[in-house]
N, CA, C and O of each residue as an XYZ file, in Angstrom:
788
protein
N     132.122     46.934    110.972
C     131.339     48.343    110.862
C     131.964     49.185    109.915
O     133.156     49.432    110.093
N     131.288     49.751    108.783
C     131.903     50.559    107.778
C     131.769     52.057    108.485
O     130.716     52.508    108.935
N     132.938     52.674    108.491
C     132.801     54.074    108.673
C     132.722     54.743    107.480
O     133.469     54.407    106.561
N     131.765     55.829    107.321
C     131.521     56.733    106.160
C     132.332     57.980    106.532
O     132.264     58.628    107.577
N     133.113     58.182    105.464
C     133.907     59.523    105.551
C     133.000     60.712    105.109
O     132.444     60.708    104.010
N     132.867     61.771    106.042
C     132.024     62.957    105.516
C     132.530     63.719    104.613
O     133.628     64.224    104.847
N     131.886     63.981    103.413
C     132.339     64.781    102.457
C     131.642     66.238    102.818
O     130.457     66.315    103.143
N     132.359     67.176    102.740
C     131.947     68.725    103.176
C     131.912     69.642    102.095
O     132.936     69.786    101.426
N     130.970     70.231    101.845
C     131.024     71.412    100.950
C     131.164     72.608    101.770
O     130.602     72.753    102.855
N     132.086     73.633    101.107
C     132.235     74.852    101.976
C     131.512     75.962    101.200
O     131.608     76.132     99.985
N     130.779     76.695    102.045
C     130.092     77.841    101.188
C     130.624     79.318    102.076
O     130.403     79.514    103.271
N     131.213     80.064    101.334
C     131.617     81.366    101.779
C     131.107     82.619    100.932
O     131.105     82.581     99.702
N     130.724     83.600    101.571
C     130.314     84.738    100.724
C     130.654     86.016    101.394
O     130.686     86.059    102.624
N     130.912     87.072    100.662
C     130.998     88.395    101.021
C     130.138     89.174    100.209
O     129.771     88.748     99.113
N     129.771     90.313    100.660
C     128.826     91.330    100.007
C     129.591     92.162     98.954
O     130.794     92.368     99.113
N     129.029     92.570     98.048
C     129.756     93.602     97.140
C     129.728     94.977     97.864
O     130.292     95.954     97.370
N     129.086     95.029     98.999
C     129.294     96.307     99.883
C     130.586     96.168    100.633
O     131.152     97.183    101.040
N     131.178     94.759    100.879
C     132.089     94.746    101.644
C     133.575     94.978    100.975
O     134.401     94.116    100.675
N     133.656     96.337    100.840
C     134.903     96.909    100.067
C     136.205     96.272    100.530
O     136.615     96.303    101.691
N     136.758     95.742     99.586
C     138.239     95.309     99.884
C     138.220     93.868    100.457
O     139.301     93.318    100.667
N     137.000     93.191    100.736
C     137.209     92.054    101.452
C     137.024     90.965    100.390
O     136.428     91.167     99.332
N     137.572     89.804    100.741
C     137.300     88.496     99.951
C     136.829     87.234    100.859
O     136.621     87.409    102.060
N     136.707     86.273    100.405
C     136.234     85.158    101.031
C     137.334     84.470    101.774
O     137.099     83.754    102.748
N     138.524     84.687    101.314
C     139.844     83.927    101.925
C     139.759     83.711    103.434
O     139.970     82.561    103.819
N     139.488     84.622    104.323
C     139.546     84.461    105.759
C     138.542     83.476    106.144
O     138.776     82.646    107.023
N     137.234     83.548    105.409
C     136.172     82.582    105.897
C     136.727     81.199    105.494
O     136.648     80.222    106.238
N     137.324     81.176    104.208
C     137.561     79.626    103.654
C     138.840     79.083    104.585
O     138.888     77.879    104.838
N     139.739     79.863    105.025
C     140.918     79.514    105.616
C     140.510     78.759    106.976
O     141.094     77.759    107.392
N     139.396     79.401    107.621
C     138.902     78.951    108.976
C     137.949     77.736    108.768
O     137.869     76.824    109.591
N     137.228     77.786    107.604
C     136.369     76.663    107.203
C     137.157     75.355    106.894
O     136.842     74.247    107.328
N     138.117     75.596    106.167
C     139.048     74.446    105.732
C     139.725     73.667    107.140
O     139.718     72.449    107.317
N     140.275     74.640    108.033
C     140.778     74.088    109.326
C     139.669     73.261    109.975
O     139.895     72.117    110.370
N     138.362     73.889    110.093
C     137.090     73.383    110.943
C     136.873     72.025    110.376
O     136.713     71.063    111.126
N     136.861     71.896    108.951
C     136.592     70.721    108.099
C     137.555     69.599    108.718
O     137.150     68.518    109.147
N     138.841     70.005    108.698
C     140.058     69.384    108.903
C     139.954     68.596    110.398
O     140.284     67.414    110.498
N     139.510     69.297    111.425
C     139.499     69.230    112.753
C     138.160     68.201    112.878
O     138.081     67.381    113.792
N     137.275     68.329    111.994
C     135.876     67.483    112.308
C     136.263     66.113    111.635
O     135.613     65.086    111.833
N     137.328     66.175    110.857
C     137.677     64.784    110.191
C     136.977     64.770    108.707
O     136.964     63.710    108.081
N     136.411     65.929    108.166
C     135.680     65.975    106.875
C     136.695     66.080    105.787
O     137.714     66.757    105.921
N     136.414     65.417    104.724
C     137.312     65.632    103.491
C     136.237     66.837    102.819
O     135.025     66.936    103.012
N     137.087     67.659    102.010
C     136.234     68.703    101.387
C     136.061     68.398     99.865
O     136.989     68.142     99.098
N     134.757     68.462     99.546
C     134.390     68.025     98.068
C     134.576     69.198     97.211
O     135.034     69.074     96.075
N     134.235     70.353     97.715
C     134.170     71.628     96.908
C     134.047     72.793     97.716
O     133.457     72.733     98.795
N     134.626     74.005     97.229
C     134.449     75.392     97.975
C     133.626     76.150     97.033
O     134.009     76.278     95.871
N     132.444     76.703     97.468
C     131.360     77.503     96.751
C     131.615     79.019     97.230
O     131.485     79.228     98.436
N     131.905     79.911     96.536
C     132.128     81.278     96.837
C     131.261     82.347     96.065
O     131.235     82.334     94.835
N     130.590     83.222     96.759
C     129.874     84.223     96.115
C     130.428     85.619     96.571
O     130.803     85.794     97.731
N     130.464     86.535     95.685
C     130.700     87.988     96.152
C     129.607     88.854     95.698
O     129.691     89.572     94.701
N     128.478     88.757     96.530
C     127.269     89.503     96.227
C     126.100     89.491     97.311
O     126.147     88.607     98.167
N     125.247     90.241     97.329
C     124.332     90.292     98.277
C     123.795     88.888     98.733
O     123.574     88.012     97.898
N     123.601     88.705     99.996
C     122.946     87.506    100.446
C     121.359     87.530    100.430
O     120.633     86.605    100.796
N     120.968     88.734     99.949
C     119.480     88.877     99.944
C     118.577     88.364     99.068
O     117.349     88.428     99.116
N     119.428     87.747     98.100
C     118.659     86.941     97.031
C     119.357     85.416     96.741
O     120.526     85.154     97.022
N     118.558     84.624     96.226
C     119.000     83.349     96.278
C     119.709     82.865     95.095
O     120.361     81.822     95.045
N     119.487     83.919     93.906
C     119.887     83.621     92.512
C     121.714     83.932     92.500
O     122.299     84.239     91.462
N     122.268     83.813     93.561
C     123.634     83.758     93.493
C     124.217     82.429     92.816
O     123.932     81.286     93.172
N     125.101     82.788     91.756
C     125.567     81.445     91.048
C     126.058     80.447     91.752
O     125.685     79.312     91.454
N     126.852     80.605     92.669
C     127.579     79.472     93.399
C     126.628     78.987     94.597
O     126.758     77.855     95.062
N     125.707     79.847     95.057
C     124.683     79.148     95.893
C     123.706     78.466     95.209
O     123.159     77.550     95.822
N     123.348     78.702     94.055
C     122.470     77.784     93.101
C     123.265     76.431     92.852
O     122.689     75.346     92.927
N     124.490     76.536     92.581
C     125.342     75.472     92.207
C     125.394     74.458     93.349
O     125.218     73.247     93.214
N     125.648     75.075     94.449
C     125.535     74.212     96.038
C     124.488     73.321     95.972
O     124.653     72.120     96.187
N     123.276     73.876     95.655
C     121.940     73.374     95.807
C     121.934     72.124     94.704
O     121.483     71.008     94.962
N     122.482     72.491     93.509
C     122.155     71.520     92.430
C     123.160     70.236     92.859
O     122.744     69.083     92.750
N     124.416     70.509     93.319
C     125.253     69.370     93.938
C     124.721     68.792     95.147
O     125.109     67.652     95.404
N     123.917     69.338     95.936
C     123.280     68.824     97.103
C     122.261     67.765     96.741
O     122.176     66.704     97.360
N     121.448     68.108     95.661
C     120.466     67.133     95.250
C     121.039     66.010     94.578
O     120.464     64.923     94.524
N     122.231     66.255     94.027
C     123.025     64.953     93.506
C     123.677     64.184     94.464
O     124.239     63.135     94.149
N     123.652     64.686     95.824
C     124.286     63.787     96.957
C     125.814     63.762     96.691
O     126.422     62.713     96.901
N     126.480     64.884     96.231
C     127.845     64.909     95.899
C     128.569     65.236     97.444
O     129.771     65.023     97.605
N     127.920     65.638     98.273
C     128.519     65.700     99.698
C     127.498     65.589    100.775
O     126.291     65.627    100.534
N     128.036     65.441    102.056
C     126.963     65.023    103.145
C     126.584     66.272    103.934
O     125.472     66.396    104.447
N     127.559     67.206    104.016
C     127.375     68.451    105.022
C     127.803     69.747    104.384
O     128.814     69.737    103.682
N     127.155     70.812    104.556
C     127.524     72.191    104.063
C     128.017     72.998    105.494
O     127.290     73.241    106.457
N     129.389     73.320    105.352
C     130.033     74.272    106.364
C     129.804     75.664    105.788
O     130.084     75.967    104.628
N     129.286     76.465    106.667
C     129.367     78.116    106.428
C     129.891     78.743    107.703
O     129.941     78.232    108.821
N     130.313     80.081    107.276
C     130.865     80.832    108.541
C     129.807     81.170    109.458
O     130.011     80.924    110.647
N     128.659     81.714    109.101
C     127.702     82.234    109.806
C     126.408     82.060    109.061
O     126.475     81.970    107.835
N     125.198     82.001    109.677
C     123.994     82.115    108.816
C     123.785     83.083    107.957
O     123.260     82.886    106.861
N     124.218     84.342    108.418
C     124.184     85.515    107.559
C     124.999     85.649    106.190
O     124.824     86.472    105.292
N     126.064     84.477    106.285
C     126.957     84.519    105.216
C     126.208     83.619    104.211
O     126.239     83.806    102.995
N     125.527     82.619    104.826
C     124.845     81.627    104.020
C     123.540     82.385    103.274
O     123.404     82.383    102.051
N     122.766     82.921    104.041
C     121.622     83.739    103.457
C     121.258     84.932    104.233
O     121.372     84.845    105.455
N     120.825     86.062    103.706
C     120.359     87.033    104.374
C     118.870     87.431    103.877
O     118.439     88.578    103.995
N     118.197     86.468    103.363
C     116.686     86.601    102.698
C     115.583     86.637    103.646
O     114.406     86.686    103.289
N     116.028     86.606    105.030
C     114.840     86.442    105.890
C     114.829     85.197    106.548
O     115.527     84.288    106.099
N     114.114     85.024    107.577
C     113.944     83.853    108.342
C     113.313     82.517    107.567
O     113.771     81.378    107.479
N     112.124     83.079    107.057
C     111.370     82.173    106.283
C     112.064     81.466    104.996
O     111.889     80.282    104.710
N     112.787     82.267    104.346
C     113.569     81.803    103.119
C     114.703     81.131    103.497
O     115.006     80.084    102.924
N     115.497     81.672    104.551
C     116.582     80.817    104.946
C     116.195     79.324    105.514
O     116.768     78.258    105.289
N     115.047     79.588    106.316
C     114.777     78.200    106.693
C     114.262     77.191    105.616
O     114.422     75.977    105.743
N     113.690     77.715    104.641
C     113.421     76.867    103.306
C     114.769     76.365    102.745
O     114.780     75.301    102.125
N     115.826     77.020    102.915
C     117.093     76.658    102.095
C     117.683     75.571    102.936
O     118.216     74.574    102.449
N     117.558     75.821    104.331
C     118.082     74.658    105.108
C     117.274     73.371    105.008
O     117.787     72.252    104.998
N     115.916     73.629    104.931
C     115.103     72.354    104.889
C     115.259     71.712    103.394
O     115.098     70.501    103.238
N     115.559     72.521    102.374
C     116.012     71.806    101.060
C     117.330     71.145    101.214
O     117.441     70.146    100.503
N     118.327     71.421    101.927
C     119.298     70.595    102.215
C     119.173     69.464    102.997
O     119.927     68.509    102.808
N     118.113     69.441    104.058
C     117.757     68.464    104.801
C     117.006     67.309    103.827
O     117.244     66.106    103.935
N     116.182     67.812    102.982
C     115.405     66.844    102.113
C     116.389     66.158    101.250
O     116.137     65.019    100.856
N     117.544     66.781    100.904
C     118.308     66.171     99.950
C     119.354     65.094    100.662
O     120.230     64.445    100.091
N     119.046     65.092    101.923
C     119.940     64.222    102.784
C     121.253     64.876    103.398
O     122.094     64.228    104.021
N     121.333     66.440    103.108
C     122.486     66.966    103.386
C     122.484     67.814    104.710
O     121.562     68.607    104.900
N     123.439     67.674    105.580
C     123.393     68.403    106.812
C     124.144     69.687    106.853
O     124.848     69.960    105.881
N     124.082     70.509    107.859
C     124.531     71.998    107.710
C     125.252     72.095    109.147
O     124.938     71.410    110.121
N     126.240     73.034    109.112
C     126.986     73.410    110.285
C     127.576     74.822    110.345
O     128.486     75.111    109.568
N     127.136     75.666    111.173
C     127.805     76.995    111.210
C     129.081     77.067    111.947
O     129.076     76.555    113.066
N     130.096     77.570    111.554
C     131.479     77.778    112.182
C     131.298     78.588    113.526
O     131.856     78.258    114.573
N     130.486     79.653    113.399
C     130.541     80.680    114.496
C     129.272     80.583    115.422
O     129.180     81.143    116.514
N     128.367     79.844    114.875
C     127.141     79.627    115.692
C     127.024     78.016    116.132
O     126.417     77.215    115.421
N     127.570     77.694    117.186
C     127.612     76.182    117.391
C     126.236     75.841    117.667
O     126.171     74.618    117.788
N     125.280     76.305    117.796
C     123.775     75.738    117.929
C     123.234     75.476    116.550
O     122.253     74.740    116.449
N     123.789     76.019    115.459
C     123.233     75.888    114.125
C     123.966     74.534    113.683
O     124.872     74.752    112.878
N     123.812     73.366    113.977
C     124.390     72.168    113.594
C     123.331     71.212    113.498
O     122.697     70.969    114.525
N     122.998     70.558    112.298
C     122.083     69.520    112.216
C     122.856     68.123    111.908
O     122.312     67.129    111.426
N     124.155     68.223    112.257
C     124.988     66.875    112.353
C     124.898     66.058    113.625
O     125.343     64.911    113.636
N     124.309     66.631    114.756
C     124.352     65.935    115.916
C     122.919     65.421    116.422
O     121.950     65.624    115.690
N     122.784     64.902    117.389
C     121.632     64.390    118.075
C     120.360     65.250    118.158
O     119.240     64.771    118.341
N     120.637     66.624    118.001
C     119.662     67.842    118.260
C     119.100     68.036    116.869
O     118.105     68.756    116.791
N     119.597     67.489    115.730
C     119.055     68.133    114.380
C     117.711     68.422    114.268
O     117.352     69.412    113.631
N     116.848     67.616    114.855
C     115.361     67.841    114.592
C     115.027     68.989    115.572
O     114.201     69.838    115.237
N     115.662     69.043    116.810
C     115.396     70.195    117.511
C     115.759     71.499    116.804
O     114.992     72.458    116.884
N     116.739     71.561    116.213
C     117.173     72.514    115.470
C     116.473     73.318    114.343
O     116.439     74.538    114.177
N     115.912     72.294    113.595
C     115.048     72.812    112.505
C     113.757     73.118    113.069
O     113.099     73.967    112.468
N     113.166     72.492    114.309
C     112.064     72.867    114.847
C     111.975     74.388    115.396
O     111.053     75.194    115.279
N     113.276     74.523    116.055
C     113.362     76.029    116.466
C     113.360     76.928    115.490
O     112.673     77.942    115.610
N     114.055     76.723    114.470
C     114.164     77.777    113.168
C     112.727     77.705    112.661
O     112.276     78.788    112.289
N     112.038     76.810    112.584
C     110.810     76.670    111.954
C     109.855     77.577    112.748
O     109.076     78.352    112.193
N     109.968     77.425    114.157
C     109.156     78.209    115.284
C     109.426     79.708    115.026
O     108.513     80.533    115.065
N     110.607     80.006    114.784
C     111.065     81.302    114.656
C     110.523     81.955    113.452
O     110.080     83.103    113.509
N     110.543     81.174    112.216
C     109.864     81.504    110.977
C     108.519     81.841    111.072
O     108.105     82.881    110.560
N     107.745     81.026    111.712
C     106.282     81.096    112.167
C     106.248     82.336    112.788
O     105.685     83.262    112.204
N     106.833     82.533    114.036
C     106.672     84.038    114.683
C     106.859     85.016    113.693
O     106.013     85.909    113.648
N     107.809     85.040    112.872
C     108.255     86.143    111.929
C     107.094     86.353    111.073
O     106.772     87.516    110.829
N     106.346     85.280    110.530
C     105.305     85.446    109.676
C     103.989     86.109    110.451
O     103.233     86.959    109.980
N     103.927     85.553    111.636
C     102.781     86.085    112.581
C     103.049     87.712    112.749
O     102.217     88.557    112.416
N     104.197     87.978    113.256
C     104.749     89.546    113.275
C     104.285     90.318    112.203
O     103.469     91.231    112.322
N     104.951     89.848    110.859
C     104.613     90.471    109.739
C     103.086     90.662    109.350
O     102.741     91.666    108.726
N     102.207     89.716    109.715
C     100.871     89.734    109.616
C     100.191     91.058    110.498
O      99.456     91.950    110.074
N     100.687     90.849    111.789
C     100.326     92.001    112.767
C     100.754     93.292    112.393
O     100.025     94.268    112.572
N     102.112     93.398    111.781
C     102.518     94.673    111.335
C     101.683     95.328    110.295
O     101.438     96.534    110.315
N     101.257     94.517    109.397
C     100.324     94.785    108.226
C      99.064     95.303    108.571
O      98.533     96.276    108.035
N      98.486     94.448    109.717
C      97.094     94.800    110.176
C      97.167     96.158    110.978
O      96.262     96.990    110.920
N      98.341     96.324    111.749
C      98.337     97.596    112.406
C      98.649     98.855    111.537
O      98.360    100.010    111.849
N      99.337     98.419    110.301
C      99.410     99.666    109.364
C      98.135     99.940    108.633
O      97.913    101.047    108.143
N      97.392     99.055    108.565
C      95.945     99.223    107.795
C      95.128     99.911    108.743
O      94.446    100.856    108.346
N      95.104     99.555    109.974
C      94.251    100.202    111.098
C      94.591    101.717    111.286
O      93.734    102.576    111.489
N      95.867    101.940    111.201
C      96.574    103.219    111.448
C      95.888    104.187    110.108
O      95.426    105.322    110.223
N      95.968    103.478    109.011
C      95.553    104.315    107.750
C      94.128    104.590    107.799
O      93.666    105.686    107.479
N      93.414    103.595    108.202
C      91.864    103.762    108.446
C      91.651    104.751    109.562
O      90.822    105.630    109.325
N      92.237    104.769    110.716
C      92.088    105.706    111.628
C      92.280    107.152    111.226
O      91.643    108.047    111.782
N      93.238    107.406    110.173
C      93.421    108.641    109.591
C      92.278    109.226    108.708
O      92.176    110.388    108.315
N      91.362    108.080    108.458
C      90.191    108.587    107.510
C      90.542    108.158    106.095
O      89.767    108.516    105.209
N      91.450    107.546    105.815
C      91.862    107.289    104.402
C      91.214    105.810    103.896
O      91.560    104.741    104.401
N      90.413    105.906    103.026
C      89.721    104.966    102.217
C      90.647    103.821    101.725
O      91.594    104.147    101.010
N      90.498    102.728    101.984
C      91.296    101.607    101.390
C      90.628    101.196     99.962
O      89.423    101.407     99.823
N      91.217    100.739     99.120
C      90.744    100.113     97.822
C      91.018    101.514     96.753
O      91.530    102.610     96.982
N      90.453    100.945     95.568
C      90.568    102.012     94.404
C      89.564    103.155     94.808
O      88.546    102.979     95.478
N      89.974    104.265     94.335
C      89.214    105.534     94.432
C      88.040    105.421     93.652
O      88.204    104.955     92.524
N      86.786    105.769     94.020
C      85.751    105.703     93.495
C      85.610    107.099     92.530
O      85.753    108.167     93.124
N      85.362    107.133     91.213
C      85.190    108.288     90.345
C      83.756    108.964     90.744
O      82.694    108.366     90.913
N      83.984    110.257     90.840
C      82.664    111.068     91.161
C      81.835    110.846     89.863
O      82.378    110.809     88.759
N      80.334    110.684     90.066
C      79.392    110.499     89.098
C      79.360    111.471     88.119
O      79.219    111.172     86.933
N      79.505    112.879     88.598
C      79.533    113.967     87.739
C      80.674    113.937     86.756
O      80.554    114.269     85.577
N      81.800    113.513     87.324
C      83.024    113.548     86.309
C      82.794    112.409     85.294
O      83.249    112.514     84.155
N      82.084    111.305     85.690
C      81.777    110.314     84.859
C      80.894    110.981     83.591
O      81.248    110.986     82.412
N      79.680    111.530     84.128
C      78.911    112.265     83.141
C      79.623    113.098     82.207
O      79.443    113.109     80.989
N      80.514    113.852     82.913
C      81.290    114.758     82.016
C      82.170    114.074     80.951
O      82.348    114.549     79.829
N      82.628    113.084     81.329
C      83.663    112.285     80.526
C      82.765    111.754     79.271
O      83.242    111.808     78.138
N      81.382    111.213     79.511
C      80.698    110.646     78.538
C      80.098    111.775     77.540
O      79.998    111.556     76.333
N      79.755    112.848     78.063
C      79.459    114.124     77.134
C      80.552    114.472     76.191
O      80.358    114.648     74.988
N      81.815    114.575     76.829
C      82.943    114.790     75.921
C      83.370    113.609     74.786
O      83.724    113.842     73.630
N      83.276    112.614     75.260
C      83.378    111.264     74.362
C      82.214    111.305     73.285
O      82.398    111.040     72.097
N      81.238    111.595     73.726
C      79.984    111.731     72.747
C      80.163    112.754     71.541
O      79.740    112.661     70.389
N      80.930    113.783     72.159
C      81.381    114.963     71.252
C      82.375    114.599     70.361
O      82.684    115.379     69.461
N      82.957    113.450     70.492
C      84.055    112.991     69.567
C      85.416    113.232     69.900
O      86.345    113.028     69.118
N      85.565    113.763     71.319
C      86.920    114.048     71.811
C      87.575    112.716     72.252
O      86.905    111.793     72.715
N      89.023    112.659     72.073
C      89.698    111.500     72.429
C      89.757    111.203     73.707
O      89.451    112.084     74.511
N      90.127    110.009     74.138
C      90.146    109.499     75.656
C      91.375    110.388     76.233
O      91.279    110.864     77.364
N      92.341    110.569     75.572
C      93.703    111.118     75.871
C      93.347    112.644     76.323
O      93.674    113.210     77.366
N      92.553    113.160     75.192
C      92.286    114.619     75.517
C      91.462    114.989     76.741
O      91.642    115.932     77.512
N      90.515    114.043     76.758
C      89.446    114.194     78.067
C      90.342    113.949     79.237
O      90.281    114.705     80.207
N      91.082    113.046     79.210
C      91.934    112.624     80.502
C      92.737    113.894     80.749
O      92.809    114.349     81.890
N      93.251    114.394     79.875
C      94.342    115.666     80.149
C      93.412    116.818     80.603
O      93.800    117.580     81.488
N      92.266    116.961     80.061
C      91.415    118.347     80.552
C      90.934    117.885     81.937
O      90.914    118.715     82.846
N      90.532    116.573     82.169
C      89.978    116.430     83.536
C      90.981    115.861     84.552
O      90.569    115.412     85.622
N      92.338    115.869     84.230
C      93.312    115.220     85.205
C      93.143    113.796     85.567
O      93.274    113.338     86.702
N      92.836    113.134     84.488
C      92.339    111.618     84.699
C      93.240    110.822     83.740
O      93.613    111.319     82.677
N      93.592    109.558     84.134
C      94.263    108.734     83.103
C      93.482    108.365     81.837
O      92.278    108.180     82.018
N      93.895    108.238     80.724
C      93.142    108.170     79.591
C      92.512    106.556     79.861
O      91.354    106.290     79.538
N      93.306    105.667     80.406
C      92.571    104.380     80.608
C      91.345    104.399     81.572
O      90.433    103.576     81.489
N      91.389    105.285     82.384
C      90.043    105.624     83.281
C      89.035    106.143     82.517
O      87.892    105.726     82.701
N      89.293    107.122     81.551
C      88.342    107.559     80.707
C      87.555    106.569     79.860
O      86.335    106.520     79.705
N      88.650    105.669     79.263
C      87.980    104.507     78.383
C      87.132    103.538     79.203
O      86.138    102.957     78.768
N      87.625    103.426     80.428
C      86.770    102.423     81.383
C      85.495    103.052     81.717
O      84.504    102.349     81.521
N      85.324    104.142     82.147
C      84.193    104.889     82.613
C      83.310    105.484     81.460
O      82.082    105.499     81.554
N      83.925    105.932     80.461
C      83.013    106.765     79.584
C      82.613    105.916     78.170
O      82.000    106.423     77.231
N      83.088    104.528     78.221
C      82.671    103.713     77.092
C      81.192    103.171     77.283
O      80.678    102.462     76.419
């Protein structure tokens, strides 16, 4: 029986707001973690910027290399070091790794481990959390709209008073420019063009 040696990619990140910090503390622990698990380290990917966006250079490089199957597993310090984009986006990143045949393992969150027998359950739990987050977001949006309507605010584009439209048309017929009409009536020139033409 052939034993496959696991190749690990290490991902570490500190935010630009983490003054005076670097990724060395994470890297030192993750190297020891990889050694303890019997993994060889393919490469270390480090970013020093916010985890709120996916366009981090080394984060992008990690996914390029994952799709080329250069390693079997990604080790990271904690999920918020990997991504802080929100549950749905973070789940999408983890699923992209899974679809490339790459597993993941968090150093500080032992339950975030797709290398074991519970990998399907882990993805399922994260997917359920993401779904709940989307439902909650929809509920918050509906609640916000209901509150706005309860205050008597009308939703959608404001309706221009027919009298003002007539006034715009008269001024336009008199040869006055859209800009001048808009300035006189406190309306955007684009609105004058739309309603008075």
